[in-house]
């Protein structure tokens, strides 16, 4: 189970050998809420790379693509294929700084965003 707090952004950390993953989520059941939280994360290890996978308004959002199509009642197979391609979960580089054996990551999240950081 993931921890539940009253914080704007909650997290869980997983370590497997040389890989560390940090799952960040800004869950709120008020779907009209769009607050932004700036985060600075410090990990006590040197990373050679950091990637992120994001679910937010512009990543992994098939509803937004459906709305762009005019909310059709029936999608064509081609429309389904395009929506799946545009909204698949992808990894992208996350800027970071490593100094004195520590890794620092800065990022912003909005309400109901989910981010998975992978440090290797």
C-alpha positions as a printed NumPy array, in Angstrom:
array([[  0.   ,   0.   ,   0.   ],
       [  1.135,   3.521,  -0.741],
       [  1.314,   5.978,   2.152],
       [ -1.574,   8.408,   2.572],
       [ -0.92 ,  11.797,   4.138],
       [ -2.435,  15.241,   4.022],
       [  0.484,  16.557,   1.944],
       [ -0.115,  18.08 ,  -1.501],
       [  2.303,  15.533,  -2.996],
       [  2.82 ,  12.07 ,  -1.563],
       [  5.583,   9.65 ,  -2.51 ],
       [  6.965,   6.186,  -2.178],
       [ 10.563,   5.071,  -2.832],
       [ 11.68 ,   1.687,  -4.172],
       [ 15.313,   0.496,  -4.304],
       [ 16.476,  -2.487,  -6.337],
       [ 20.235,  -2.817,  -6.51 ],
       [ 21.589,   0.193,  -8.4  ],
       [ 18.131,   1.425,  -9.426],
       [ 16.028,   3.768,  -7.275],
       [ 12.473,   4.659,  -8.246],
       [ 10.398,   7.421,  -6.693],
       [  6.651,   7.443,  -7.278],
       [  5.154,  10.91 ,  -6.732],
       [  1.438,  11.574,  -6.812],
       [ -0.642,  14.677,  -6.141],
       [ -3.998,  12.991,  -5.575],
       [ -7.02 ,  15.154,  -4.799],
       [-10.661,  14.246,  -5.317],
       [-11.465,  17.856,  -6.218],
       [-10.991,  17.465,  -9.98 ],
       [-11.42 ,  21.208, -10.546],
       [ -8.348,  21.895,  -8.407],
       [ -5.209,  22.76 , -10.408],
       [ -2.621,  23.757,  -7.811],
       [  1.073,  23.609,  -8.692],
       [  3.652,  22.269,  -6.254],
       [  7.373,  22.854,  -6.828],
       [  9.537,  20.022,  -5.526],
       [ 13.221,  19.696,  -4.75 ],
       [ 14.264,  16.103,  -4.11 ],
       [ 17.657,  15.084,  -2.724],
       [ 18.75 ,  11.454,  -2.864],
       [ 21.82 ,  10.268,  -0.954],
       [ 23.445,   8.57 ,  -3.947],
       [ 25.073,   9.682,  -7.184],
       [ 22.943,   8.982, -10.236],
       [ 24.355,   8.703, -13.745],
       [ 20.903,   9.116, -15.309],
       [ 17.393,  10.115, -14.256],
       [ 14.278,   9.492, -16.331],
       [ 10.641,  10.251, -15.664],
       [  7.329,   8.798, -16.74 ],
       [  4.377,  11.175, -16.372],
       [  0.599,  10.963, -16.266],
       [ -0.934,  14.444, -16.388],
       [ -3.058,  16.693, -18.599],
       [ -0.614,  16.372, -21.515],
       [  0.848,  12.871, -20.96 ],
       [ -1.182,   9.618, -21.117],
       [ -4.478,  11.487, -21.49 ],
       [ -6.74 ,   9.707, -24.018],
       [ -9.752,  11.795, -22.979],
       [ -8.023,  14.98 , -24.167],
       [ -7.321,  13.358, -27.554],
       [-10.956,  12.222, -27.808],
       [-12.1  ,  15.793, -27.052],
       [ -9.791,  17.101, -29.818],
       [-11.625,  14.758, -32.214],
       [-14.962,  16.352, -31.278],
       [-16.11 ,  13.626, -28.819],
       [-17.264,  11.103, -31.442],
       [-19.68 ,   8.428, -30.197],
       [-17.873,   5.798, -32.269],
       [-14.161,   5.879, -32.972],
       [-12.722,   4.45 , -36.172],
       [ -9.919,   1.881, -35.844],
       [ -7.519,   4.549, -37.156],
       [ -8.651,   7.046, -34.492],
       [ -8.182,   4.404, -31.79 ],
       [ -4.675,   3.626, -33.084],
       [ -3.738,   7.343, -33.111],
       [ -5.097,   7.919, -29.605],
       [ -3.171,   4.915, -28.266],
       [  0.04 ,   6.094, -29.951],
       [ -0.28 ,   9.688, -28.717],
       [ -1.114,   8.705, -25.14 ],
       [  1.211,   5.776, -24.434],
       [  3.405,   5.98 , -21.349],
       [  6.923,   7.027, -22.307],
       [ 10.174,   7.773, -20.507],
       [ 11.898,  11.1  , -20.926],
       [ 15.094,  12.539, -19.456],
       [ 14.736,  14.423, -16.171],
       [ 17.307,  17.15 , -15.446],
       [ 19.331,  16.537, -12.278],
       [ 22.525,  17.583, -10.539],
       [ 24.908,  15.177,  -8.81 ],
       [ 27.326,  16.648,  -6.29 ],
       [ 29.24 ,  15.199,  -3.333],
       [ 27.537,  11.826,  -3.631],
       [ 24.048,  13.356,  -3.659],
       [ 21.538,  13.728,  -6.52 ],
       [ 19.225,  16.76 ,  -6.637],
       [ 16.078,  16.864,  -8.775],
       [ 13.723,  19.818,  -9.189],
       [ 10.299,  19.497, -10.792],
       [  6.761,  20.856, -10.604],
       [  3.549,  18.883, -10.311],
       [ -0.081,  19.879, -10.605],
       [ -3.033,  18.417,  -8.752],
       [ -3.67 ,  14.789,  -9.789],
       [ -0.36 ,  14.382, -11.634],
       [  1.601,  11.142, -11.239],
       [  5.37 ,  10.958, -11.844],
       [  7.718,   7.979, -11.668],
       [ 11.394,   8.953, -11.426],
       [ 14.029,   6.305, -12.126],
       [ 17.605,   6.94 , -10.998],
       [ 20.377,   4.686, -12.233]])
